[in-house]
Short mmCIF file of N, CA and C in Angstrom, two decimals:
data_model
loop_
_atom_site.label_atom_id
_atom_site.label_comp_id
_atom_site.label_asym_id
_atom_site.label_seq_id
_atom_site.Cartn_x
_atom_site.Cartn_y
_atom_site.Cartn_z
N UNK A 1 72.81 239.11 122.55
CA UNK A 1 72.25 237.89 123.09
C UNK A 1 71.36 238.25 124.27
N UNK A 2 70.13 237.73 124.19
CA UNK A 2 69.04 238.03 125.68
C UNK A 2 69.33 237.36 126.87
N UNK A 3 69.68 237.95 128.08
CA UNK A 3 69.85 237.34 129.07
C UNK A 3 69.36 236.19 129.38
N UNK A 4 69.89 234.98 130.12
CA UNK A 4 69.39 234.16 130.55
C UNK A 4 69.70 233.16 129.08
N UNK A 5 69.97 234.04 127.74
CA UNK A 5 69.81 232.69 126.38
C UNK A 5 71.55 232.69 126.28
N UNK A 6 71.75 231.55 126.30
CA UNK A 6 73.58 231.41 126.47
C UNK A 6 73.53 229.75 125.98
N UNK A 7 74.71 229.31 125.55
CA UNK A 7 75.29 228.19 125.49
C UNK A 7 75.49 227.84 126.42
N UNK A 8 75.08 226.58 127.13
CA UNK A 8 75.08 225.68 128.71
C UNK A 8 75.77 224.57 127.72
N UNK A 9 76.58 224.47 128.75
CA UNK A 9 77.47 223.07 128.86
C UNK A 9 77.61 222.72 130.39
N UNK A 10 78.22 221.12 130.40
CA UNK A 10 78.28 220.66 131.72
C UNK A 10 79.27 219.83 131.44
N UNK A 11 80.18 219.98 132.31
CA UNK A 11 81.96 219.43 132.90
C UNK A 11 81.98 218.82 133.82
N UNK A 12 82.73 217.77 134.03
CA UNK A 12 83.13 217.29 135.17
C UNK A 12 83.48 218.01 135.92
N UNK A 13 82.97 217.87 137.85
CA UNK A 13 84.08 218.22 138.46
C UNK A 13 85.12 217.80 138.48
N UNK A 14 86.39 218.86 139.06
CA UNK A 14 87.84 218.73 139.45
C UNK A 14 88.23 219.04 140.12
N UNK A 15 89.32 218.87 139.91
CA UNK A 15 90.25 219.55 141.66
C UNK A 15 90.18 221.38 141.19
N UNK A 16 90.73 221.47 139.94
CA UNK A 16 90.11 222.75 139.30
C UNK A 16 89.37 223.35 139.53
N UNK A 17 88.20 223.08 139.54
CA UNK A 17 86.83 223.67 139.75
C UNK A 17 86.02 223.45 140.61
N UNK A 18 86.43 222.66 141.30
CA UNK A 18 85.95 222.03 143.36
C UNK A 18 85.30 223.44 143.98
N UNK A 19 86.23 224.13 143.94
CA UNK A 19 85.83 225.07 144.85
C UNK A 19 85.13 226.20 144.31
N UNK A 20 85.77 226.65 143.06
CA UNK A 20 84.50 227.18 142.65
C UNK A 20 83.12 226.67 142.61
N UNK A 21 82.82 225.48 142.69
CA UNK A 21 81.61 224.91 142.55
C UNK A 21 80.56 224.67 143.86
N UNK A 22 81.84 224.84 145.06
CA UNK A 22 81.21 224.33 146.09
C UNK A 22 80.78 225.80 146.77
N UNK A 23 81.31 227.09 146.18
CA UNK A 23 80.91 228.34 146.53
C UNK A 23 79.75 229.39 145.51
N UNK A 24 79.27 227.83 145.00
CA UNK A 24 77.88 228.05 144.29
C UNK A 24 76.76 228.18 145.62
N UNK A 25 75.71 229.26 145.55
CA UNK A 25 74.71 228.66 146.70
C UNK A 25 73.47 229.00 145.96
N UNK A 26 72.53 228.17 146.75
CA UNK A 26 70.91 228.64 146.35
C UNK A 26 70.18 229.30 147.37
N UNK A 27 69.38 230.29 146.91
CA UNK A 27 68.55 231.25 148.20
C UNK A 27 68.00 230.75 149.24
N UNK A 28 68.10 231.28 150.53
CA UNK A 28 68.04 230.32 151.20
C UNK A 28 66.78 229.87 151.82
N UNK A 29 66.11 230.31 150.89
CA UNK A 29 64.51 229.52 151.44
C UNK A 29 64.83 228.23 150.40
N UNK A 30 65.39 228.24 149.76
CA UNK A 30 65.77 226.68 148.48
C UNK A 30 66.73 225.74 149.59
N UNK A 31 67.25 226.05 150.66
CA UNK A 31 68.15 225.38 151.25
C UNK A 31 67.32 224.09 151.43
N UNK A 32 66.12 223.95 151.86
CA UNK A 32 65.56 222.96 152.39
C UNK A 32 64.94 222.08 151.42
N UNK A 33 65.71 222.25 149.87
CA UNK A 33 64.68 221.04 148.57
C UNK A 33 66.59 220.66 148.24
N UNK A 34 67.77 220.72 148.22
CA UNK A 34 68.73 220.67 147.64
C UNK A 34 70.02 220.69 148.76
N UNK A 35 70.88 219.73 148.74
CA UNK A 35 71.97 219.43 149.84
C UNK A 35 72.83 220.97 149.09
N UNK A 36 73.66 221.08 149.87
CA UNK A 36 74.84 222.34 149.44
C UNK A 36 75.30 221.10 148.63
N UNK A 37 76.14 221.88 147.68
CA UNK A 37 77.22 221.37 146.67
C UNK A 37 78.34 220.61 147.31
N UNK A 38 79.00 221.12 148.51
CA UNK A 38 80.19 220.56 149.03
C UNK A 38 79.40 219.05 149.47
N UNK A 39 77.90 218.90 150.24
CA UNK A 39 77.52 217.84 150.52
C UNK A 39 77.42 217.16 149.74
N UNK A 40 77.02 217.31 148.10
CA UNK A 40 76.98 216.65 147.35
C UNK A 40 78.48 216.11 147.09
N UNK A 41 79.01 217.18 146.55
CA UNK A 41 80.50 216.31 146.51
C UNK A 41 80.74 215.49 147.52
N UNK A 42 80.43 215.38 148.41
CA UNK A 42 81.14 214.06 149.41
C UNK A 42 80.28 213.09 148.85
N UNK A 43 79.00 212.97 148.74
CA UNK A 43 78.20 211.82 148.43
C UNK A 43 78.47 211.39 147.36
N UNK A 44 79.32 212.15 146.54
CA UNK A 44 79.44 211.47 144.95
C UNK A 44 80.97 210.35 145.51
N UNK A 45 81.43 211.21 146.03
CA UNK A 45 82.89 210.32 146.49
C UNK A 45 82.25 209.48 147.10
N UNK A 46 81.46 209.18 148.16
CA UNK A 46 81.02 208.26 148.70
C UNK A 46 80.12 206.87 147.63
N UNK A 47 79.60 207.33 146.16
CA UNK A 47 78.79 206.68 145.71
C UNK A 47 79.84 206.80 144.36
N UNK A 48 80.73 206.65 144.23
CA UNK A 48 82.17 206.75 143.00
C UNK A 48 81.64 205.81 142.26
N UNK A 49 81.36 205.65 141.00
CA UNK A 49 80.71 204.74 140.12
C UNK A 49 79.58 204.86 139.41
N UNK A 50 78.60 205.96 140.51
CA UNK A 50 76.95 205.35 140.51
C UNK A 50 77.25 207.27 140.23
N UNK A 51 77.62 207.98 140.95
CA UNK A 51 77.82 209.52 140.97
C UNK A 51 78.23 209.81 139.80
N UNK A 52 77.62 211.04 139.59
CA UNK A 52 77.87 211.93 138.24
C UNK A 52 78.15 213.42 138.04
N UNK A 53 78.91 214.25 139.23
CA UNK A 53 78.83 215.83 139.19
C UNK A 53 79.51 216.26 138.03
N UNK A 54 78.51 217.36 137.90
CA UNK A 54 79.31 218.27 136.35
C UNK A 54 78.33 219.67 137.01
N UNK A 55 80.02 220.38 136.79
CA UNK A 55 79.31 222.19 137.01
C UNK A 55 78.55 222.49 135.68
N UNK A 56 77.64 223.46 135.68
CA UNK A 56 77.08 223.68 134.82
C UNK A 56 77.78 225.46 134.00
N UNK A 57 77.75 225.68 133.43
CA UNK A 57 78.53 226.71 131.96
C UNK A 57 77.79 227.25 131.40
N UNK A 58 77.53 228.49 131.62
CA UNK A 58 77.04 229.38 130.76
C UNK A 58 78.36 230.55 129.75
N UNK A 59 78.73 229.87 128.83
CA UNK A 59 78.96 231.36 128.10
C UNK A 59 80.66 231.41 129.12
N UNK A 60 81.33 229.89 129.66
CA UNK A 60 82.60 230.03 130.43
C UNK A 60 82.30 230.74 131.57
N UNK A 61 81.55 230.39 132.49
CA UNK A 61 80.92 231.15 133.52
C UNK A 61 80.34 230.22 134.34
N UNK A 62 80.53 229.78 135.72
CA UNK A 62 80.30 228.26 136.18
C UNK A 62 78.89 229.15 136.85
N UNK A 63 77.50 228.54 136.36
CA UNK A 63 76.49 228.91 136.92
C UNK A 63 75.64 228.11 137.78
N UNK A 64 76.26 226.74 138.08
CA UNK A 64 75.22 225.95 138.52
C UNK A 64 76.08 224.58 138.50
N UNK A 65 75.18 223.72 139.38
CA UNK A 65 75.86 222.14 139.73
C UNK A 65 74.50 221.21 139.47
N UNK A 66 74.91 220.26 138.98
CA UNK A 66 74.04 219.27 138.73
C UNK A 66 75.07 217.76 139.19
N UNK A 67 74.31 216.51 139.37
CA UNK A 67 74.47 215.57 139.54
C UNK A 67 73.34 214.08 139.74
N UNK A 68 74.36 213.43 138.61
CA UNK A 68 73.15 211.91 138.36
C UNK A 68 73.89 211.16 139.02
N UNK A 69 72.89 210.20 139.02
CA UNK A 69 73.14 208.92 139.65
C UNK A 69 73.10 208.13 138.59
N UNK A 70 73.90 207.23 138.02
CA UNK A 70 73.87 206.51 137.17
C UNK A 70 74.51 205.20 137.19
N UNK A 71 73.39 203.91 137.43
CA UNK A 71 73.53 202.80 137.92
C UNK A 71 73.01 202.14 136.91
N UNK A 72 74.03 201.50 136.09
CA UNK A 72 73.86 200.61 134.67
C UNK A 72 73.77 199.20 135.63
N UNK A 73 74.24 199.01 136.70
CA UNK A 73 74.15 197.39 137.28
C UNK A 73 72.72 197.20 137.98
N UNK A 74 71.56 198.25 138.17
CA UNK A 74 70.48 198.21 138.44
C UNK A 74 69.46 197.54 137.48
N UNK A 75 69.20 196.26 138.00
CA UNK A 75 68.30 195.59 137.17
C UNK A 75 66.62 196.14 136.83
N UNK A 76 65.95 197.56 137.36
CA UNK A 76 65.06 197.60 137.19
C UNK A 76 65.34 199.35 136.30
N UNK A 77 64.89 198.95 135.33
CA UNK A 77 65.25 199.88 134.18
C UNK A 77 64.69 201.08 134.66
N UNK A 78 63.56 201.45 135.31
CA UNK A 78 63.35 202.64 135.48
C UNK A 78 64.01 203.70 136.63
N UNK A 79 64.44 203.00 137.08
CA UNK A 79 65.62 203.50 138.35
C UNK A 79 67.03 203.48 138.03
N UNK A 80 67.19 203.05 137.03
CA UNK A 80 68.74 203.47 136.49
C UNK A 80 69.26 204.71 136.33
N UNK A 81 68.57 205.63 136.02
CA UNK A 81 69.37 206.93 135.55
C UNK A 81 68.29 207.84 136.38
N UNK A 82 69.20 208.95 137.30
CA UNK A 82 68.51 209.94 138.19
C UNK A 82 69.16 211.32 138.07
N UNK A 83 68.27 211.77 138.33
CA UNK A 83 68.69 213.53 138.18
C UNK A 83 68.82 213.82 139.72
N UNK A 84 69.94 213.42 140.16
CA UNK A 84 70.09 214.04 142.05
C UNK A 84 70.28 215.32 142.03
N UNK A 85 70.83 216.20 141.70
CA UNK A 85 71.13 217.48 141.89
C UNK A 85 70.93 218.21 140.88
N UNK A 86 70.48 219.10 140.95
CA UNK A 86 70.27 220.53 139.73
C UNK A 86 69.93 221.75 140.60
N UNK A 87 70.68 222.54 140.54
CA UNK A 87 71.28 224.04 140.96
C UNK A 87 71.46 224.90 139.98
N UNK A 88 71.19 226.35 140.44
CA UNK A 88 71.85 227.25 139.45
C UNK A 88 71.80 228.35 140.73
N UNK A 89 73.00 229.09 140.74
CA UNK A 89 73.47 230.17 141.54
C UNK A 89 72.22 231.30 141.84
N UNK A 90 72.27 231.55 143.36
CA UNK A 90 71.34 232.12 143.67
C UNK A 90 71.15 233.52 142.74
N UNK A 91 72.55 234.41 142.48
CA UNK A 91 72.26 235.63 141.73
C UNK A 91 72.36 235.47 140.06
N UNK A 92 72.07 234.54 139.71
CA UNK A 92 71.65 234.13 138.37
C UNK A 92 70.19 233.81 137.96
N UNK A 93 69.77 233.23 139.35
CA UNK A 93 68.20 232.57 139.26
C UNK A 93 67.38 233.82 138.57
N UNK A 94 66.25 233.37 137.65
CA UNK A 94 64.94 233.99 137.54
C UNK A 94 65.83 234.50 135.93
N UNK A 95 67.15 234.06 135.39
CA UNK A 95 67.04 234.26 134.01
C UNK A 95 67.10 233.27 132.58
N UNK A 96 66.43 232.21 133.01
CA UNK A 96 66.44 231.49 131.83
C UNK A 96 67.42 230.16 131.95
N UNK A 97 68.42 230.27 132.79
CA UNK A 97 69.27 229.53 132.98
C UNK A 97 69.37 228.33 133.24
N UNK A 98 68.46 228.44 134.22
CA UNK A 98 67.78 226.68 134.69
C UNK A 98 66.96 225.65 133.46
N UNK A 99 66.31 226.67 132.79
CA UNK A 99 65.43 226.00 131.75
C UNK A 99 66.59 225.58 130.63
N UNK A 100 67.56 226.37 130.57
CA UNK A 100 68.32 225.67 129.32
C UNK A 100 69.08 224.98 129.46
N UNK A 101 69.99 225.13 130.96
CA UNK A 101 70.85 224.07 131.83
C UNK A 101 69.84 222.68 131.58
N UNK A 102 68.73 222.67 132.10
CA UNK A 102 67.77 221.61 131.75
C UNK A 102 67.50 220.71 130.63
N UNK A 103 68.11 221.70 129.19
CA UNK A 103 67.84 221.19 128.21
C UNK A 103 68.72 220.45 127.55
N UNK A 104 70.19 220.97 128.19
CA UNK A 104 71.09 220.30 128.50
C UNK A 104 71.44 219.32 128.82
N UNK A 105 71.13 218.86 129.79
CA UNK A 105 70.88 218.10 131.12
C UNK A 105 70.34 216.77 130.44
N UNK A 106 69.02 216.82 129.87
CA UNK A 106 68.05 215.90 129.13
C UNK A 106 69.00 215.04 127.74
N UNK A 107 69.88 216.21 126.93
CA UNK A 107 70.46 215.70 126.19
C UNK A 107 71.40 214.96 126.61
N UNK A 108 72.62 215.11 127.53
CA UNK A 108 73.20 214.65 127.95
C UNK A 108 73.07 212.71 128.04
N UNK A 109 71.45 212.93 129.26
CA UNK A 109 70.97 211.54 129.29
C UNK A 109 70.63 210.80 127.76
N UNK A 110 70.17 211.45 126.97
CA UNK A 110 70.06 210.91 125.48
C UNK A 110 71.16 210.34 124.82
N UNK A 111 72.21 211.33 125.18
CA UNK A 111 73.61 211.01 124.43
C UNK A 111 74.32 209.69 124.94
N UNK A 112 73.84 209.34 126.40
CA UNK A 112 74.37 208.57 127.03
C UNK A 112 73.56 207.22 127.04
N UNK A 113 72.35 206.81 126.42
CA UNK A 113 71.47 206.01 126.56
C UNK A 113 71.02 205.74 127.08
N UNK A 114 70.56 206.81 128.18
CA UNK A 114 69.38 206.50 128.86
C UNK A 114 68.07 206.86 128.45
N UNK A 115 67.12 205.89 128.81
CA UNK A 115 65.27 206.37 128.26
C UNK A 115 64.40 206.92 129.19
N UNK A 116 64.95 206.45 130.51
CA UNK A 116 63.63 207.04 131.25
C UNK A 116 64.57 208.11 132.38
N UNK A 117 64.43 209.36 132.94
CA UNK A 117 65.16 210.16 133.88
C UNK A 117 64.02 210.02 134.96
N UNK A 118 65.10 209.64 136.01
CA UNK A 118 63.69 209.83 137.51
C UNK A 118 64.25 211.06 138.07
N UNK A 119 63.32 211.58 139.01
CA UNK A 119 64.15 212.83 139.83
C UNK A 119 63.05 213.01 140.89
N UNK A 120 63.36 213.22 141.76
CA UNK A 120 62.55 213.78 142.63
C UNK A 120 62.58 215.13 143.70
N UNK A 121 61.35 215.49 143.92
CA UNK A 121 61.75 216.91 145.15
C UNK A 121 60.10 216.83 146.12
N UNK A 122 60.27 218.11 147.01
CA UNK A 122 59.00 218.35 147.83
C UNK A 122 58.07 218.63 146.72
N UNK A 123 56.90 218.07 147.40
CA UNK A 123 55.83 218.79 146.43
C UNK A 123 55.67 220.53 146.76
N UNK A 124 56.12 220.93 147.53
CA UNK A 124 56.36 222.77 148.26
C UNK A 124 57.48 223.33 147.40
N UNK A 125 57.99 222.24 146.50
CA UNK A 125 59.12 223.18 145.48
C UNK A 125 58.60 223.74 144.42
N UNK A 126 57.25 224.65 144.53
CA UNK A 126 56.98 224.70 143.12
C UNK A 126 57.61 225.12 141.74
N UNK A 127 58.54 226.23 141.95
CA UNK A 127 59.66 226.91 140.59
C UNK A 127 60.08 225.57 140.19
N UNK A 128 60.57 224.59 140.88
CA UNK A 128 61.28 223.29 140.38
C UNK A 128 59.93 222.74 139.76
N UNK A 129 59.00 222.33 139.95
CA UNK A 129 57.85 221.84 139.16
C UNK A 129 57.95 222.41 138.47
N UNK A 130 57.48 223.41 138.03
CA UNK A 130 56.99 224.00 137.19
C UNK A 130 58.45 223.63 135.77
N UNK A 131 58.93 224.07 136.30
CA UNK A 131 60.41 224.11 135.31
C UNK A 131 60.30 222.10 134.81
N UNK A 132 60.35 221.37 135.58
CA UNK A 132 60.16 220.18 135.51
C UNK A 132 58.92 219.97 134.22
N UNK A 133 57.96 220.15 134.86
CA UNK A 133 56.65 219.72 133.96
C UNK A 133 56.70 220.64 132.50
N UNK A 134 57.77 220.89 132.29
CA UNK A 134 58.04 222.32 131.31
C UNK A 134 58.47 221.12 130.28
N UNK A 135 59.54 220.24 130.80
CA UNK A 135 59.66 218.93 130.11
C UNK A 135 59.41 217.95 129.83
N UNK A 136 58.06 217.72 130.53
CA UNK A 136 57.46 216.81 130.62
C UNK A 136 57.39 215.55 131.67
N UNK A 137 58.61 216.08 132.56
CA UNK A 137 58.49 215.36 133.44
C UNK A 137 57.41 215.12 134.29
N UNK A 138 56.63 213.65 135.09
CA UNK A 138 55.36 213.23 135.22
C UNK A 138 55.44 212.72 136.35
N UNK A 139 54.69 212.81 137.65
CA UNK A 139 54.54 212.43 138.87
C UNK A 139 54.22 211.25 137.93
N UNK A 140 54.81 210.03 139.44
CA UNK A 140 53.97 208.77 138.80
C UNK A 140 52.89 208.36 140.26
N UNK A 141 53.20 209.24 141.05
CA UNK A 141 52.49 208.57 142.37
C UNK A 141 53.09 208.10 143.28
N UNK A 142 54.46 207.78 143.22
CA UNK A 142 55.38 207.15 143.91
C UNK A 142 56.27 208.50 144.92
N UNK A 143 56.86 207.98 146.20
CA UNK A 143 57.12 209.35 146.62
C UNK A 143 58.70 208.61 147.56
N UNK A 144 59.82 209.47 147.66
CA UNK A 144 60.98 209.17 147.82
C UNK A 144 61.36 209.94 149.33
N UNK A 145 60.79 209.10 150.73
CA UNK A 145 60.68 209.80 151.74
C UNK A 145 59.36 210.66 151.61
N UNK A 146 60.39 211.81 151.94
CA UNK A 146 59.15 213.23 151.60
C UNK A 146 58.91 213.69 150.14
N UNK A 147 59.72 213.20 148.91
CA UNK A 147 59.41 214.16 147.89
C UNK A 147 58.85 212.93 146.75
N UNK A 148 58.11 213.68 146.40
CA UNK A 148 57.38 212.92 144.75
C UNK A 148 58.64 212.58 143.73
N UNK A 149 58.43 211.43 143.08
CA UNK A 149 59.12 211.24 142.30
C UNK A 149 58.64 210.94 141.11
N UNK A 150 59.41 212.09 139.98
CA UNK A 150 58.88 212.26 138.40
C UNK A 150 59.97 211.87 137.60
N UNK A 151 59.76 211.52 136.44
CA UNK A 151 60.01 210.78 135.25
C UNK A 151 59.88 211.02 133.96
N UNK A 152 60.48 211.29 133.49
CA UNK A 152 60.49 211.78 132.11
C UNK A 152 61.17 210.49 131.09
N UNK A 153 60.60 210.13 129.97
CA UNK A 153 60.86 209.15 128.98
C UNK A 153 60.98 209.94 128.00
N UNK A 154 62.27 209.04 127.71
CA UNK A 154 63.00 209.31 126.48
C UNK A 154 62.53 208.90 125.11
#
């Protein structure tokens, strides 16, 4: 099997896997596009309903954290379903991982019925663009604070 090409799956967090997840990190020039994991976990507890963390799995191997926001009581359809967090471990980065975690990621929202994914970051994140627009995800012009916010339809 070629590095970086693996079976990605994504799990709930647990009390299980808390800590392994929260001793995930990203390099630290990435510190400044992505909260640490432990911050995220509080915000999901803080947003219980609307929050969505799942470690990400390569091959039984926790490589990465992701987390949606997913607000079915939001009356404006295109803001319902968000991609808040997507991570993959700093000594994993640069093999493929992110792009298929990604592909993952997309299905997931499919499986679940959502049509449109928003997400946003700095426009200075370029690896995250790039990986983004890989799926088609599309600036719409709209910007969330400091970062652009893109959209991908289902």
């Amino acid at each position: 099997m070629e590095e970086g090409y693996c079976e990605d799956n994504i799990e709930k967090i647990t009390e299980q896997n808390k800590q392994e997840c929260i001793a995930l990190k990203v390099k630290p020039a990435q510190s400044e596009y992505i909260a640490s994991n432990e911050d995220s976990l509080k915000e999901a507890q803080e947003n219980e309903g609307v929050a969505r963390p799942f470690a990400i799995y390569a091959d039984d191997k926790m490589i990465g954290f992701t987390m949606f926001a997913w607000d079915e009581d939001n009356e404006d359809q295109e803001d319902k379903y968000w991609l808040w967090r997507f991570m993959i471990d700093k000594s994993l980065q640069g093999n493929g991982y992110g792009y298929s975690a990604l592909k993952e990621i997309i299905q997931y929202f499919k499986d679940n019925g959502a049509d449109i994914i928003t997400l946003s970051t700095k426009p200075s994140n370029k690896k995250a663009l790039s990986l983004y627009h890989q799926f088609d995800f599309k600036e719409n012009g709209e910007m969330n604070d400091e970062e652009i916010i893109l959209k991908l339809y289902l």
